[in-house]
Coordinates of N, CA and C in Angstrom, one line a residue:
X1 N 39.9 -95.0 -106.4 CA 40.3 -94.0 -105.4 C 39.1 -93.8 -104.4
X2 N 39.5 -93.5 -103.1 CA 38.4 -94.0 -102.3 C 37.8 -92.1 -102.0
X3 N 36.6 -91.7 -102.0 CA 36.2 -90.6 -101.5 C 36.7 -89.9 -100.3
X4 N 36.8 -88.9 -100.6 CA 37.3 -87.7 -99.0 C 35.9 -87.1 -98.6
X5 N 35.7 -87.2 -97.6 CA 34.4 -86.5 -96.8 C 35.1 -86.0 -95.7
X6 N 34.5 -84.3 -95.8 CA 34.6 -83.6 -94.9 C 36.1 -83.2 -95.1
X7 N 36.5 -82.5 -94.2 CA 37.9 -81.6 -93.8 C 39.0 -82.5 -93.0
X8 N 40.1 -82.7 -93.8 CA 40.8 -83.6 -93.2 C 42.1 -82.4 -91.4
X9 N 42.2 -82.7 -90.8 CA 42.1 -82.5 -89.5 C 43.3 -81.2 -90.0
X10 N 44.6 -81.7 -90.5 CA 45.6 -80.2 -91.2 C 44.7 -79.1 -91.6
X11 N 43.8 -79.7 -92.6 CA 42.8 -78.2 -93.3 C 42.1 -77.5 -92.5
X12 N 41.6 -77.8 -91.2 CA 41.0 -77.5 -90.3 C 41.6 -76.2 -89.4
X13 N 43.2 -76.9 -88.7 CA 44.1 -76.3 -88.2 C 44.1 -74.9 -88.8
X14 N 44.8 -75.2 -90.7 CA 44.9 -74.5 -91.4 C 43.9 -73.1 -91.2
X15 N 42.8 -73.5 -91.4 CA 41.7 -72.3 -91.5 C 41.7 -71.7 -90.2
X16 N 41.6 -72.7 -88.8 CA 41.8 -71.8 -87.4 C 43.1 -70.8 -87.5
X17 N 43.8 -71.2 -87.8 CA 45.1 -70.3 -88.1 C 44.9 -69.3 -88.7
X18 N 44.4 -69.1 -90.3 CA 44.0 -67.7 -90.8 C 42.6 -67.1 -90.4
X19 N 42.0 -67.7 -89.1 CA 41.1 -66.6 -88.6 C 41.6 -66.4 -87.4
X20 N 42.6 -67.0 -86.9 CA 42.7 -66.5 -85.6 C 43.8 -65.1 -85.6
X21 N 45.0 -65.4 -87.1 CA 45.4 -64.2 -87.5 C 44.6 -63.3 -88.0
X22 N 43.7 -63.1 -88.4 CA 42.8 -62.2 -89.0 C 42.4 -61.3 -87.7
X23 N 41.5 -62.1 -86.7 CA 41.3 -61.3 -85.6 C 42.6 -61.0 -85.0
X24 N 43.6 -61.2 -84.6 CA 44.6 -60.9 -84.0 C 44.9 -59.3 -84.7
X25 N 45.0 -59.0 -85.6 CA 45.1 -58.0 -86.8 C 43.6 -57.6 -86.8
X26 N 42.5 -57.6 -86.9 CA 41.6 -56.7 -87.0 C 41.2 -56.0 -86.1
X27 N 40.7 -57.0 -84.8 CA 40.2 -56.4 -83.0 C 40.9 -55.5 -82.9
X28 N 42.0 -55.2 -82.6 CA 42.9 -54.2 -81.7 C 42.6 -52.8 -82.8
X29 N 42.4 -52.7 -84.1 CA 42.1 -52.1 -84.9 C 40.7 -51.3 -84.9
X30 N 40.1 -52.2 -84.6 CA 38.7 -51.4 -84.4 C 38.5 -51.4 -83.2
X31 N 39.2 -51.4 -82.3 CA 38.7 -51.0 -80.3 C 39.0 -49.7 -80.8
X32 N 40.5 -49.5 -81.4 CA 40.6 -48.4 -81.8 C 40.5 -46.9 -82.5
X33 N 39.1 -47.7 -83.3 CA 38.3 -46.9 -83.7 C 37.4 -46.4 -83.5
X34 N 36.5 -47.6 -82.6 CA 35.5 -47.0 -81.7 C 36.0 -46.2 -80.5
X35 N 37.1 -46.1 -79.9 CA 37.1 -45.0 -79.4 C 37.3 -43.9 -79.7
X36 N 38.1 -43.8 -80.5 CA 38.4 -42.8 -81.6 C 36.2 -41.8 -81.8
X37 N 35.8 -43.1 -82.0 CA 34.4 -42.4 -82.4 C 33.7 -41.4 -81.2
X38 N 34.2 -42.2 -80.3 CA 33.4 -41.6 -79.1 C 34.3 -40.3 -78.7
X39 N 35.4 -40.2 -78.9 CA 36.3 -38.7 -79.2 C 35.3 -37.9 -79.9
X40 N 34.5 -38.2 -80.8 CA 33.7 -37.0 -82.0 C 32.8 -36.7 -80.5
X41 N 31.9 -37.6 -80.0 CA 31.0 -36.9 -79.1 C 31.7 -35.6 -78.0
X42 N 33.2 -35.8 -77.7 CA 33.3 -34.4 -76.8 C 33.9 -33.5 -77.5
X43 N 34.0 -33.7 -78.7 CA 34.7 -32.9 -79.3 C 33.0 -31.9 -79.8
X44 N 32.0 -32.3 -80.0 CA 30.7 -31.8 -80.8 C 30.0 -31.1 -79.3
X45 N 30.1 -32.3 -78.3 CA 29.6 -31.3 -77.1 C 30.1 -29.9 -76.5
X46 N 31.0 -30.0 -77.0 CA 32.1 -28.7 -76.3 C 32.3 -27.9 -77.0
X47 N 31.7 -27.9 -78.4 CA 31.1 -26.6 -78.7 C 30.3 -25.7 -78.7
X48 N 29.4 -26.0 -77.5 CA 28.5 -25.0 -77.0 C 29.4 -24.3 -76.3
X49 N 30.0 -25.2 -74.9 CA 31.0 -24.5 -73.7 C 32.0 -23.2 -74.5
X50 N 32.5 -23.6 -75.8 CA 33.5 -22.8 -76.5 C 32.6 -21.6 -77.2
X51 N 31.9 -22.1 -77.6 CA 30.9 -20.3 -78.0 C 31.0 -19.6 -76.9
X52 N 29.9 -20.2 -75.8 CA 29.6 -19.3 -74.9 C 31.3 -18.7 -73.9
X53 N 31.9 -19.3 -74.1 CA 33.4 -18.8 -73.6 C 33.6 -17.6 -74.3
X54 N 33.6 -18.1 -75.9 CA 34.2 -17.0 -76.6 C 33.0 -15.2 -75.9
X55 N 31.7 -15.8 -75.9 CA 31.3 -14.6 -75.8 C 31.6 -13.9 -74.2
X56 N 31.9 -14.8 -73.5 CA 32.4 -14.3 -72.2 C 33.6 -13.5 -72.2
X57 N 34.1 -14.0 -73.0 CA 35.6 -13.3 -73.4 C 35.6 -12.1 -74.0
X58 N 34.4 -12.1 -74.9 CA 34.4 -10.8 -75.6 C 33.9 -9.8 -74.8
X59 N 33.0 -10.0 -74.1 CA 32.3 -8.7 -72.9 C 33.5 -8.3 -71.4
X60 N 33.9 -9.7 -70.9 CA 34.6 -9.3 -69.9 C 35.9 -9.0 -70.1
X61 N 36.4 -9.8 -71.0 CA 38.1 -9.6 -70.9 C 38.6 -10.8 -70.7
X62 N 38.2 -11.3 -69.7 CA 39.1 -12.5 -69.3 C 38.0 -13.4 -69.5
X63 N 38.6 -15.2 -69.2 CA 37.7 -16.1 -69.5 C 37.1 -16.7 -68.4
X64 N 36.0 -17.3 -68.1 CA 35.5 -17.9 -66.7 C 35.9 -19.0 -66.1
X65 N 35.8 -18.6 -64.9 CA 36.3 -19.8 -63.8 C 35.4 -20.5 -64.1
X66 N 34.5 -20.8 -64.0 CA 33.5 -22.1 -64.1 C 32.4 -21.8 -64.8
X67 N 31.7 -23.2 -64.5 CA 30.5 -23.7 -65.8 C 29.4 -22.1 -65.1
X68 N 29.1 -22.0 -63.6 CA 28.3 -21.1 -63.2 C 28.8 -19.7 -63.7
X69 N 29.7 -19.3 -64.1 CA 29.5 -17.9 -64.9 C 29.1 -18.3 -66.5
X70 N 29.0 -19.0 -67.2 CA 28.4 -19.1 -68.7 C 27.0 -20.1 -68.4
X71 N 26.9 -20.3 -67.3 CA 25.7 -21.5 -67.3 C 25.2 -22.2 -68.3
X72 N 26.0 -23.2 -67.9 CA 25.9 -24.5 -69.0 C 26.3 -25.7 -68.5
X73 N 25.3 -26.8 -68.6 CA 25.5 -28.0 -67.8 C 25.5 -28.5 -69.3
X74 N 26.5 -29.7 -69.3 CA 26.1 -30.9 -70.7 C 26.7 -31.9 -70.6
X75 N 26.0 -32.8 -70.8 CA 26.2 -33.8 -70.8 C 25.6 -34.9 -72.2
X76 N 26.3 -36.7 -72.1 CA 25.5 -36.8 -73.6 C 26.4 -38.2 -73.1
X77 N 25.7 -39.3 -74.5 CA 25.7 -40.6 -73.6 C 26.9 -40.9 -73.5
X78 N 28.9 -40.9 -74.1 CA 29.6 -41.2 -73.3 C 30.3 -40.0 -72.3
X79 N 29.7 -39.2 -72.1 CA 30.8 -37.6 -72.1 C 29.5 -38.1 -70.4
X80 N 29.6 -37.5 -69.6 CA 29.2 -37.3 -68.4 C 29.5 -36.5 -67.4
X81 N 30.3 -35.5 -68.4 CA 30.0 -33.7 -67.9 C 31.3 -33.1 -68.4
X82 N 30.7 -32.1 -68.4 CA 31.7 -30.8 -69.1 C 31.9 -30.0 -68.6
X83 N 33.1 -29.4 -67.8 CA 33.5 -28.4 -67.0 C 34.1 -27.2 -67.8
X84 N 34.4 -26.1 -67.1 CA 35.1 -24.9 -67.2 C 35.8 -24.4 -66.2
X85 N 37.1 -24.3 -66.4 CA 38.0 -24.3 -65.5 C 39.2 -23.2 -66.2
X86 N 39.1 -21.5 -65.5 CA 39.4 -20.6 -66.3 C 39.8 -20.5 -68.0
X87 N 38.4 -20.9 -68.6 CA 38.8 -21.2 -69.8 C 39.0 -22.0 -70.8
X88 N 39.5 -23.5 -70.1 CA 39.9 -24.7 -70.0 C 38.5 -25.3 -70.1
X89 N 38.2 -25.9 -71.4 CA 36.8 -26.8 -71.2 C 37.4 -28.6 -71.6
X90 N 36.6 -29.0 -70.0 CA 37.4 -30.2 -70.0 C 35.9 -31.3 -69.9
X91 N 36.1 -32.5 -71.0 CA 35.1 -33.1 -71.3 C 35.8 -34.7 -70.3
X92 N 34.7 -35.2 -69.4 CA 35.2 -35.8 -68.7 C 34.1 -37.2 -69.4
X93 N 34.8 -38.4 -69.4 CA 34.0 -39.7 -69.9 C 33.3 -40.4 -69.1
X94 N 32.3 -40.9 -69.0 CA 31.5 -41.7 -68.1 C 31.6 -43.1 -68.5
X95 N 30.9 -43.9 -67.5 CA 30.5 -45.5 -67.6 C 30.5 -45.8 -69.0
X96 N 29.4 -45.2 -69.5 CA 29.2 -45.9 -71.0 C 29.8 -45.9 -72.0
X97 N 30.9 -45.4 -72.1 CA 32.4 -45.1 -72.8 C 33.1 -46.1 -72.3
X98 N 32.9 -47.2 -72.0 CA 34.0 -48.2 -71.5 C 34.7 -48.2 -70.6
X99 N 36.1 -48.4 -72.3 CA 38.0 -48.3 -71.0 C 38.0 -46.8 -70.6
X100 N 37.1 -46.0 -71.4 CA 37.3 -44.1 -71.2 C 37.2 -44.0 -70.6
X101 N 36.2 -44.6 -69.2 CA 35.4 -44.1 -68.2 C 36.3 -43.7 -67.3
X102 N 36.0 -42.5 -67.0 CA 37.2 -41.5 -66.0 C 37.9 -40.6 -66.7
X103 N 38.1 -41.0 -67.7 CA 39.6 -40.0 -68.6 C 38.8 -38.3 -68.9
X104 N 39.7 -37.5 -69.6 CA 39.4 -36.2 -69.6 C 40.1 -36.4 -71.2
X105 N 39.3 -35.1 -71.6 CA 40.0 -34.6 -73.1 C 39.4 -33.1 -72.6
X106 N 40.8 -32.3 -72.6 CA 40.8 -31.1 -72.3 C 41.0 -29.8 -73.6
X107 N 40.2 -29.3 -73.6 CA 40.2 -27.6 -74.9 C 40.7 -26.4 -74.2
X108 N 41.8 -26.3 -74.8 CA 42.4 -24.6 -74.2 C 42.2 -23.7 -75.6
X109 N 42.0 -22.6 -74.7 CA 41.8 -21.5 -76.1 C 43.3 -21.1 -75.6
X110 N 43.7 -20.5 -77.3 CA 44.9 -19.8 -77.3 C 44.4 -18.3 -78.0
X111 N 45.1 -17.3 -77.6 CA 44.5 -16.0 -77.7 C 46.1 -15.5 -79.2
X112 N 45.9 -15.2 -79.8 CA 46.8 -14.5 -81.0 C 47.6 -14.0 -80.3
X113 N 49.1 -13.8 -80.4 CA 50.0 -12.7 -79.9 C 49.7 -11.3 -80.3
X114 N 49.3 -11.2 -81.6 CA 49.0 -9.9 -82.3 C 47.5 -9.2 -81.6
X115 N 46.6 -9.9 -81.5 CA 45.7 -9.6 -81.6 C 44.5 -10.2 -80.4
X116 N 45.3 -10.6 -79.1 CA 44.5 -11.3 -78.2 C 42.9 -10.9 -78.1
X117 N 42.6 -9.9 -78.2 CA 40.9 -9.6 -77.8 C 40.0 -10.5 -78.9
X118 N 41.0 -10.8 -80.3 CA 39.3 -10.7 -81.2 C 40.4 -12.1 -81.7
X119 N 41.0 -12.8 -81.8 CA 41.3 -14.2 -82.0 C 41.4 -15.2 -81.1
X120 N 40.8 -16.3 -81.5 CA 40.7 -17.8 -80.3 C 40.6 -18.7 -81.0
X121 N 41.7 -19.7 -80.7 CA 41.6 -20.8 -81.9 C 41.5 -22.1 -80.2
X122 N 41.0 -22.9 -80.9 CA 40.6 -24.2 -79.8 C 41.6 -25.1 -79.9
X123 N 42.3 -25.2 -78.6 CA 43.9 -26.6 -78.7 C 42.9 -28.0 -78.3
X124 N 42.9 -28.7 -79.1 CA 42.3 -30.2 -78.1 C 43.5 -31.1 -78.0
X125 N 43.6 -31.5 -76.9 CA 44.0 -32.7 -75.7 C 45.7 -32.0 -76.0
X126 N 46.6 -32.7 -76.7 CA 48.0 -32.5 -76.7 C 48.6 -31.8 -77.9
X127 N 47.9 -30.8 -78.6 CA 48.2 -30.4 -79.8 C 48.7 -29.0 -79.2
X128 N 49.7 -29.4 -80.0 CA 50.4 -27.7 -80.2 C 49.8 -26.3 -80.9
X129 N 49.6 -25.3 -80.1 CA 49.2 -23.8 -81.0 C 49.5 -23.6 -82.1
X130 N 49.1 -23.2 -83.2 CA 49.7 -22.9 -84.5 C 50.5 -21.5 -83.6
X131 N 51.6 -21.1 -85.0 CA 52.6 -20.2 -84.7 C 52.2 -18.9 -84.1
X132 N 52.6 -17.6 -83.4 CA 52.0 -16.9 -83.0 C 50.4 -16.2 -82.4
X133 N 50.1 -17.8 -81.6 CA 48.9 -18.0 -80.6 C 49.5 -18.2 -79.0
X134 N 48.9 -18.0 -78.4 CA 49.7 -18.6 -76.8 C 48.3 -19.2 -76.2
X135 N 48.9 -20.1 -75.9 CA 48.0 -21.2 -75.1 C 47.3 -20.3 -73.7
X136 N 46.3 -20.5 -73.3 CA 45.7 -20.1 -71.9 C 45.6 -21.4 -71.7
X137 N 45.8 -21.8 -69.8 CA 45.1 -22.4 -69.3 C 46.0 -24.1 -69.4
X138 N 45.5 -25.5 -68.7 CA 46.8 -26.4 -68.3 C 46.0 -27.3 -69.0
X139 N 46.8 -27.9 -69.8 CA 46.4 -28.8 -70.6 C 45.6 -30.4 -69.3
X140 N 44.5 -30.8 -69.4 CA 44.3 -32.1 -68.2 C 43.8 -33.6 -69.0
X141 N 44.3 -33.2 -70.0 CA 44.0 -34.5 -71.2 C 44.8 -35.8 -70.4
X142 N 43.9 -36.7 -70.3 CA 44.9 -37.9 -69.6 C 44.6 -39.2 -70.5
X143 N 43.9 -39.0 -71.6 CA 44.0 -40.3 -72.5 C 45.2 -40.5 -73.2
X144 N 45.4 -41.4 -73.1 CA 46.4 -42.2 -74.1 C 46.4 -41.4 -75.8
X145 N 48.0 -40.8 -76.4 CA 47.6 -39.7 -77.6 C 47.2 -41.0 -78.5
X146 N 47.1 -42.5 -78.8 CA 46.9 -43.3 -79.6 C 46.1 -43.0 -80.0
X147 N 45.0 -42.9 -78.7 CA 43.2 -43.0 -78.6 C 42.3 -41.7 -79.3
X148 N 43.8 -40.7 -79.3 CA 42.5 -39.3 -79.8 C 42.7 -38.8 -81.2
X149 N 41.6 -38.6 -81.5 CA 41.8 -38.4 -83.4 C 42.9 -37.2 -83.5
X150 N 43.6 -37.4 -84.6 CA 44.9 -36.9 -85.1 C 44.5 -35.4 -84.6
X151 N 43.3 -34.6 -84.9 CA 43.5 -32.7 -84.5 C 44.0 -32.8 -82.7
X152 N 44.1 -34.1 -82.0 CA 44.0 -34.2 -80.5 C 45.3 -34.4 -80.6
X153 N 46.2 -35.0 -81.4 CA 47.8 -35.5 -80.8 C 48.6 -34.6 -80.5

């Protein structure tokens, strides 16, 4: 019997085939995650904007037109600012975020039917109010609902 050396040219094929399936099925999986990750950063930033709202809310009554009545500027390495827009805290994505760069993920407070002065629950991007809250304010979420972790769909 004569010796085989090396990978005969089928086996070869073979193996490009189960890694080119492999990536075909993993890539699109983890772009998907890593955006998903960079969703945590405006979700963690815009918890300052949401305190300092709530306390706005508690002294005046209503919520503020903008970042200059709670003064608060923030920013962080994919988020590239965070506005206030009656209430509406909208985290806008920068360069370093990639495909994100430009997109918004928007937070509305909903105020209790029962009880509007002393309850505020936080809506992010396209999620519905639990039962007996009413949304303030216009949802401006323009990412794709794939892209935002499940409390955003």
């Amino acid at each position: 019997l004569a010796q085989q050396r090396g990978f005969l040219m089928f086996e070869f094929f073979i193996s490009l085939l189960i890694i080119s399936l492999l990536l075909v099925i993993f890539v699109p999986i983890n772009q998907t995650n890593l955006l998903r990750a960079k969703m945590t950063e405006a979700i963690s930033l815009t918890n300052a904007a949401k305190s300092e709202i709530v306390k706005y809310y508690s002294i005046y009554g209503h919520f503020p037109a903008s970042n200059d009545q709670v003064k608060i500027h923030i920013s962080g390495t994919y988020i590239s600012d965070v506005t206030i827009n009656n209430g509406t805290v909208l985290a806008t994505f920068g360069p370093e975020s990639g495909s994100l760069n430009g997109l918004s993920l928007s937070f509305r407070p909903a105020l209790a039917k029962s009880n509007p002065s002393k309850v505020i629950k936080w809506i992010c991007g396209y999620a519905q109010p639990p039962a007996h809250f009413t949304i303030q304010g216009k949802n401006q979420t323009n990412i794709p609902s794939e892209y935002l972790v499940s409390t955003c769909r």
